[in-house]
Amino acid sequence: MKSKHIFTLLLCFTTSLVFAQQTIIRGKVTDAETGDPVPYATVVIQGTQIGMATDFDGNYELKGEAESDTVLFSYVGYETRKKLYEKGVTQVINVQLQPKATSLADFVVLSDKAENPAFEIMRSVIDNKNKNDKRRLEAYEYESYNKIEIDVDNITEEFRKKKYMQKVTSVLDSIDIIAGEDGKPILPLFISESLSKFYFRSNPRLQKEQIIKTKITGIGIEDGSLISQVIGSSFQEYNFYQNRMNIVEKEFASPIGDGWRLIYDYDLTDSVSLEGEFCYVLDFKPKNDQELAFIGTMWIAKADFGLKRMDATMQPTANLNFIEKIKIQQELERMEGGAWLPVKSRILIDVSEITKKSAGFLAKFYSSNKNLALTEPKPNKFFERTIELEEDARISDEQFWIENRHDSLTTTEISVIAMIDSLKQIPIVKTWTELLKTFARGYVEVGQLDLGPWPVLVSSNDVEGFRTRIGGRTNEHFSLKWQLNGYLAYGFKDKNFKYGLGATHFISRKKWTTISANYRKDIDQLGLQPDGITDFDDANAFVALSQLGNLIRPFAYETFQVDLTSQLSKPFSFSLRLKNQDFTPLYNGFSYYTEPSDITSPTGTEFTSTEATLKFKYAKDETFIINDNSRISLGTVRWPTFILGYTHGFKGPLGGDFDYNKLDVGISQRLKMGFWGISHYQITASKVFEDVPYPLLTAHIGNEQPVYASFAFNTMNFYEFVSQQYVSMRYQHFFEGFILNRIPLLKKLKWRLVASGNVLYGDISESTLAAQPTVDFLSLDPNKPYSEVGVGVENIFKFFRVDFFQRLTYLDNPDIKKRQIKVSFNLSL
């Protein structure tokens, strides 16, 4: 009996030992160059049916016995790898796959009569787009968790040996912790996390993100309000149901866009079950190898032809500068209302090396959305601020993130944070960081002060001779309620000091209500001042050149002005300006009748204007972000911007010499034209109702410089035309690669065509002309517009643009050039 019990025990032990020896293989598949997970990769024991696809985070687990001792790892766009495994044990095998040129074989239909089976599925996808697009839901909300990482990649031995890199060699030697055993080394610069609530309503289409917490670790990047706002889900929105998707400021054609048949080829490769959802697997690739489009695979749910998964990579031959790779991977979930919302997204942008001896950059974005819910639409007032940063959003501890992260930080990400902290302590890194910040901001930060801007530190012109200028402003470390500014300049030829002082009080940062007062005593040039309607954002090079050499109708001025601004609601804002200015011409030939309606009145050469200007702006979907003590507009997406301004000039007790009224209106818009390109137009009009000296009228901005200026008339001379009333239209169309991409010999250059046209109607009344004792400018014929057209080529050597302009009217005016060639430096993707 005792022997029997012993035998039974031995049998049970042996049986349990056999079961314990089952083979279990777990691990993660990552990209050898970026360290990112590779979702949907195939992992299979060679020669068997034991296999699976990795999940969205690149994880896999295999169980089973086989004669083979090899695991195969493969995915489109990567070299297939083999790994040996040990039988009968539980083990971890992590693999890095080496990317190869992303390409798909040509799609072939065997019979001329048989239709490509993928087309029937695609037609159903298009027919059901409106039903499956999340934008058609009345209202929804979700919690969003976002991670962003920026790294230096392609670190060659030659780059490491550079003198300025030798100081960080000790840190670079530990990079294998991040890259993995088979990966390429990367140098991390920045990593961030954010947790937010995202809200959407469809009618009217509005969205809002409330950023609850942010955490930022970066070299030379502080956890400031600006960065905290741009790392949320609002800037990680990728909706393939749009016909065109805006990525790095370029419009990419979606593989499920309305123009699918014109742009893409498709192949039905498989059908699988994903989380109980039967899906068709379709490969797609662009027909034109330079189209801004994708190569990849998508999984389409059979039940409603909604997009379940997407894996899309920019084709490497696309007409795009400095970007080596863009990869978007997305998983979506069907809502109760039928539409599909993304639950996980991963985006990779690989910035190529500027030169062969320099390194490149990787930008990696990850988004996870939870608690997706259909809701009742919130009131429009709730959406007044598109991005709202909670007051304590930048204050958190590690315990908060442990409890609220949607996914734990990986070992790699923990190593990234540690390495960034080490790099920040290296002196040369600190020095270069400060230099780059100074170059980008234009100011040198010294505690609570920003000194600058440095581009105007020195200059030279015919009035002042050599000019030096020092100035500065307080920053957010001084106060978030007040900002003070001032400068002092001196001209060594005219031996005069110029100076200015100012202060701004932030009444409400939520409504962005501010009041400011500024005093200036300086010199300027007639006809180069923005009129409050025209966009002067791209005027830097033009204005800088115009301040050198011979000044155009220079004048000295002493100005005191008070400005009040406020965002009344999401689309509406207003500003009120009270301004008093003394005008003293520094050129010969100007005089005016002190009583413009009486040509027998005395003449003068100096005058004072006192005016109040009220301006309203309507921009339906304009988005702003706050950068400490300034606010930055990101522009509008779909709707035009309207501006209405009214100015009244006061005469008498308030110090002005003239009574006058002026009305300004403007409308501008950026139009997406699909594969045709992008258009910009701007229409402005203005009228001064009384007779006043011509410096108070509108001098249209000409351009005699070789540098192109979008806000100027590029074949018009400086101060050639002045108008009392006018209407103008400026139009530009960027063809991107639409035309030149289709010309065999030219498409290799990746040049892009630009067309432009400017039209101006204007005139001056006879009584206003009579009020000017001397007239050294021209008035437009109200029945004959000034017009010019241009054609340009941009992306020449990736940096330059050349425009040829032809003047069409007023060809008999003296000293004009009917044709002009303008060049510009254009750092464009």
PDB file of N, CA and C in Angstrom, residues 703 705-710 712-716 731-732 754-758 786-792 801-808 817-824:
ATOM      1  N   ASN A 703       6.908  98.243 -53.625  1.00  0.00           N
ATOM      2  CA  ASN A 703       8.073  97.419 -53.296  1.00  0.00           C
ATOM      3  C   ASN A 703       9.140  97.575 -54.370  1.00  0.00           C
ATOM      4  N   GLN A 705      12.275  96.880 -53.552  1.00  0.00           N
ATOM      5  CA  GLN A 705      13.342  95.999 -53.100  1.00  0.00           C
ATOM      6  C   GLN A 705      13.293  94.670 -53.854  1.00  0.00           C
ATOM      7  N   PRO A 706      14.395  93.953 -53.859  1.00  0.00           N
ATOM      8  CA  PRO A 706      14.398  92.647 -54.550  1.00  0.00           C
ATOM      9  C   PRO A 706      13.700  91.539 -53.759  1.00  0.00           C
ATOM     10  N   VAL A 707      13.304  91.857 -52.521  1.00  0.00           N
ATOM     11  CA  VAL A 707      12.673  90.853 -51.663  1.00  0.00           C
ATOM     12  C   VAL A 707      11.167  90.872 -51.878  1.00  0.00           C
ATOM     13  N   TYR A 708      10.563  89.702 -52.074  1.00  0.00           N
ATOM     14  CA  TYR A 708       9.127  89.598 -52.271  1.00  0.00           C
ATOM     15  C   TYR A 708       8.377  89.912 -50.976  1.00  0.00           C
ATOM     16  N   ALA A 709       7.241  90.623 -51.092  1.00  0.00           N
ATOM     17  CA  ALA A 709       6.393  90.937 -49.946  1.00  0.00           C
ATOM     18  C   ALA A 709       4.944  90.711 -50.345  1.00  0.00           C
ATOM     19  N   SER A 710       4.267  89.813 -49.660  1.00  0.00           N
ATOM     20  CA  SER A 710       2.891  89.460 -50.026  1.00  0.00           C
ATOM     21  C   SER A 710       1.915  90.587 -49.760  1.00  0.00           C
ATOM     22  N   ALA A 712       2.506  93.797 -50.195  1.00  0.00           N
ATOM     23  CA  ALA A 712       2.826  94.961 -51.016  1.00  0.00           C
ATOM     24  C   ALA A 712       2.417  94.713 -52.467  1.00  0.00           C
ATOM     25  N   PHE A 713       2.378  95.822 -53.237  1.00  0.00           N
ATOM     26  CA  PHE A 713       2.235  95.738 -54.695  1.00  0.00           C
ATOM     27  C   PHE A 713       3.650  95.698 -55.258  1.00  0.00           C
ATOM     28  N   ASN A 714       4.016  94.558 -55.822  1.00  0.00           N
ATOM     29  CA  ASN A 714       5.430  94.299 -56.071  1.00  0.00           C
ATOM     30  C   ASN A 714       5.987  94.942 -57.326  1.00  0.00           C
ATOM     31  N   THR A 715       5.156  95.578 -58.156  1.00  0.00           N
ATOM     32  CA  THR A 715       5.676  96.371 -59.280  1.00  0.00           C
ATOM     33  C   THR A 715       5.360  97.849 -59.100  1.00  0.00           C
ATOM     34  N   MET A 716       4.894  98.222 -57.924  1.00  0.00           N
ATOM     35  CA  MET A 716       4.592  99.618 -57.623  1.00  0.00           C
ATOM     36  C   MET A 716       5.790 100.245 -56.900  1.00  0.00           C
ATOM     37  N   TYR A 731      -4.492  88.111 -54.046  1.00  0.00           N
ATOM     38  CA  TYR A 731      -4.816  86.682 -54.174  1.00  0.00           C
ATOM     39  C   TYR A 731      -3.544  85.906 -54.483  1.00  0.00           C
ATOM     40  N   GLN A 732      -3.385  84.791 -53.779  1.00  0.00           N
ATOM     41  CA  GLN A 732      -2.268  83.879 -54.045  1.00  0.00           C
ATOM     42  C   GLN A 732      -2.797  82.455 -54.078  1.00  0.00           C
ATOM     43  N   VAL A 754       3.498  78.847 -57.832  1.00  0.00           N
ATOM     44  CA  VAL A 754       2.668  79.810 -57.098  1.00  0.00           C
ATOM     45  C   VAL A 754       2.172  80.841 -58.102  1.00  0.00           C
ATOM     46  N   ALA A 755       0.879  81.164 -58.048  1.00  0.00           N
ATOM     47  CA  ALA A 755       0.312  82.222 -58.891  1.00  0.00           C
ATOM     48  C   ALA A 755      -0.263  83.303 -57.996  1.00  0.00           C
ATOM     49  N   SER A 756      -0.160  84.554 -58.429  1.00  0.00           N
ATOM     50  CA  SER A 756      -0.677  85.654 -57.620  1.00  0.00           C
ATOM     51  C   SER A 756      -1.214  86.757 -58.510  1.00  0.00           C
ATOM     52  N   GLY A 757      -2.113  87.534 -57.948  1.00  0.00           N
ATOM     53  CA  GLY A 757      -2.675  88.678 -58.650  1.00  0.00           C
ATOM     54  C   GLY A 757      -3.143  89.725 -57.656  1.00  0.00           C
ATOM     55  N   ASN A 758      -2.866  90.994 -57.944  1.00  0.00           N
ATOM     56  CA  ASN A 758      -3.255  92.101 -57.075  1.00  0.00           C
ATOM     57  C   ASN A 758      -3.992  93.155 -57.889  1.00  0.00           C
ATOM     58  N   TYR A 786      -5.307  99.692 -60.705  1.00  0.00           N
ATOM     59  CA  TYR A 786      -3.921  99.248 -60.755  1.00  0.00           C
ATOM     60  C   TYR A 786      -3.954  97.726 -60.651  1.00  0.00           C
ATOM     61  N   SER A 787      -3.204  97.038 -61.499  1.00  0.00           N
ATOM     62  CA  SER A 787      -3.232  95.583 -61.469  1.00  0.00           C
ATOM     63  C   SER A 787      -1.877  95.015 -61.834  1.00  0.00           C
ATOM     64  N   GLU A 788      -1.592  93.859 -61.260  1.00  0.00           N
ATOM     65  CA  GLU A 788      -0.360  93.145 -61.548  1.00  0.00           C
ATOM     66  C   GLU A 788      -0.612  91.654 -61.340  1.00  0.00           C
ATOM     67  N   VAL A 789       0.117  90.844 -62.070  1.00  0.00           N
ATOM     68  CA  VAL A 789       0.009  89.393 -61.923  1.00  0.00           C
ATOM     69  C   VAL A 789       1.414  88.832 -61.761  1.00  0.00           C
ATOM     70  N   GLY A 790       1.473  87.673 -61.167  1.00  0.00           N
ATOM     71  CA  GLY A 790       2.774  87.055 -60.957  1.00  0.00           C
ATOM     72  C   GLY A 790       2.703  85.552 -60.986  1.00  0.00           C
ATOM     73  N   VAL A 791       3.824  84.952 -61.325  1.00  0.00           N
ATOM     74  CA  VAL A 791       3.960  83.497 -61.253  1.00  0.00           C
ATOM     75  C   VAL A 791       5.317  83.219 -60.619  1.00  0.00           C
ATOM     76  N   GLY A 792       5.331  82.264 -59.726  1.00  0.00           N
ATOM     77  CA  GLY A 792       6.562  81.994 -59.002  1.00  0.00           C
ATOM     78  C   GLY A 792       6.821  80.511 -58.865  1.00  0.00           C
ATOM     79  N   ARG A 801      12.457  80.989 -53.074  1.00  0.00           N
ATOM     80  CA  ARG A 801      11.314  81.225 -53.946  1.00  0.00           C
ATOM     81  C   ARG A 801      11.665  82.386 -54.859  1.00  0.00           C
ATOM     82  N   VAL A 802      11.317  82.254 -56.140  1.00  0.00           N
ATOM     83  CA  VAL A 802      11.538  83.318 -57.131  1.00  0.00           C
ATOM     84  C   VAL A 802      10.201  83.606 -57.809  1.00  0.00           C
ATOM     85  N   ASP A 803       9.819  84.910 -57.832  1.00  0.00           N
ATOM     86  CA  ASP A 803       8.565  85.331 -58.451  1.00  0.00           C
ATOM     87  C   ASP A 803       8.842  86.300 -59.588  1.00  0.00           C
ATOM     88  N   PHE A 804       8.105  86.113 -60.678  1.00  0.00           N
ATOM     89  CA  PHE A 804       8.148  87.059 -61.793  1.00  0.00           C
ATOM     90  C   PHE A 804       6.816  87.792 -61.832  1.00  0.00           C
ATOM     91  N   PHE A 805       6.870  89.138 -61.766  1.00  0.00           N
ATOM     92  CA  PHE A 805       5.662  89.957 -61.765  1.00  0.00           C
ATOM     93  C   PHE A 805       5.606  90.822 -63.014  1.00  0.00           C
ATOM     94  N   GLN A 806       4.401  90.940 -63.550  1.00  0.00           N
ATOM     95  CA  GLN A 806       4.132  91.790 -64.702  1.00  0.00           C
ATOM     96  C   GLN A 806       3.104  92.844 -64.315  1.00  0.00           C
ATOM     97  N   ARG A 807       3.462  94.108 -64.492  1.00  0.00           N
ATOM     98  CA  ARG A 807       2.530  95.206 -64.242  1.00  0.00           C
ATOM     99  C   ARG A 807       1.655  95.366 -65.475  1.00  0.00           C
ATOM    100  N   LEU A 808       0.321  95.482 -65.238  1.00  0.00           N
ATOM    101  CA  LEU A 808      -0.615  95.503 -66.353  1.00  0.00           C
ATOM    102  C   LEU A 808      -1.154  96.894 -66.667  1.00  0.00           C
ATOM    103  N   LYS A 817       9.167 100.061 -63.271  1.00  0.00           N
ATOM    104  CA  LYS A 817       9.630  98.854 -63.938  1.00  0.00           C
ATOM    105  C   LYS A 817       8.407  97.973 -64.182  1.00  0.00           C
ATOM    106  N   LYS A 818       8.139  97.726 -65.459  1.00  0.00           N
ATOM    107  CA  LYS A 818       6.946  96.955 -65.809  1.00  0.00           C
ATOM    108  C   LYS A 818       7.049  95.505 -65.352  1.00  0.00           C
ATOM    109  N   ARG A 819       8.263  95.019 -65.297  1.00  0.00           N
ATOM    110  CA  ARG A 819       8.476  93.637 -64.879  1.00  0.00           C
ATOM    111  C   ARG A 819       9.470  93.606 -63.726  1.00  0.00           C
ATOM    112  N   GLN A 820       9.182  92.736 -62.775  1.00  0.00           N
ATOM    113  CA  GLN A 820      10.045  92.646 -61.605  1.00  0.00           C
ATOM    114  C   GLN A 820      10.283  91.183 -61.265  1.00  0.00           C
ATOM    115  N   ILE A 821      11.474  90.890 -60.838  1.00  0.00           N
ATOM    116  CA  ILE A 821      11.796  89.568 -60.301  1.00  0.00           C
ATOM    117  C   ILE A 821      12.093  89.736 -58.815  1.00  0.00           C
ATOM    118  N   LYS A 822      11.379  88.997 -57.990  1.00  0.00           N
ATOM    119  CA  LYS A 822      11.532  89.079 -56.537  1.00  0.00           C
ATOM    120  C   LYS A 822      11.974  87.712 -56.010  1.00  0.00           C
ATOM    121  N   VAL A 823      12.839  87.755 -55.044  1.00  0.00           N
ATOM    122  CA  VAL A 823      13.294  86.512 -54.418  1.00  0.00           C
ATOM    123  C   VAL A 823      12.943  86.555 -52.937  1.00  0.00           C
ATOM    124  N   SER A 824      12.845  85.409 -52.347  1.00  0.00           N
ATOM    125  CA  SER A 824      12.582  85.344 -50.917  1.00  0.00           C
ATOM    126  C   SER A 824      13.108  84.028 -50.373  1.00  0.00           C
TER     127      SER A 824
END
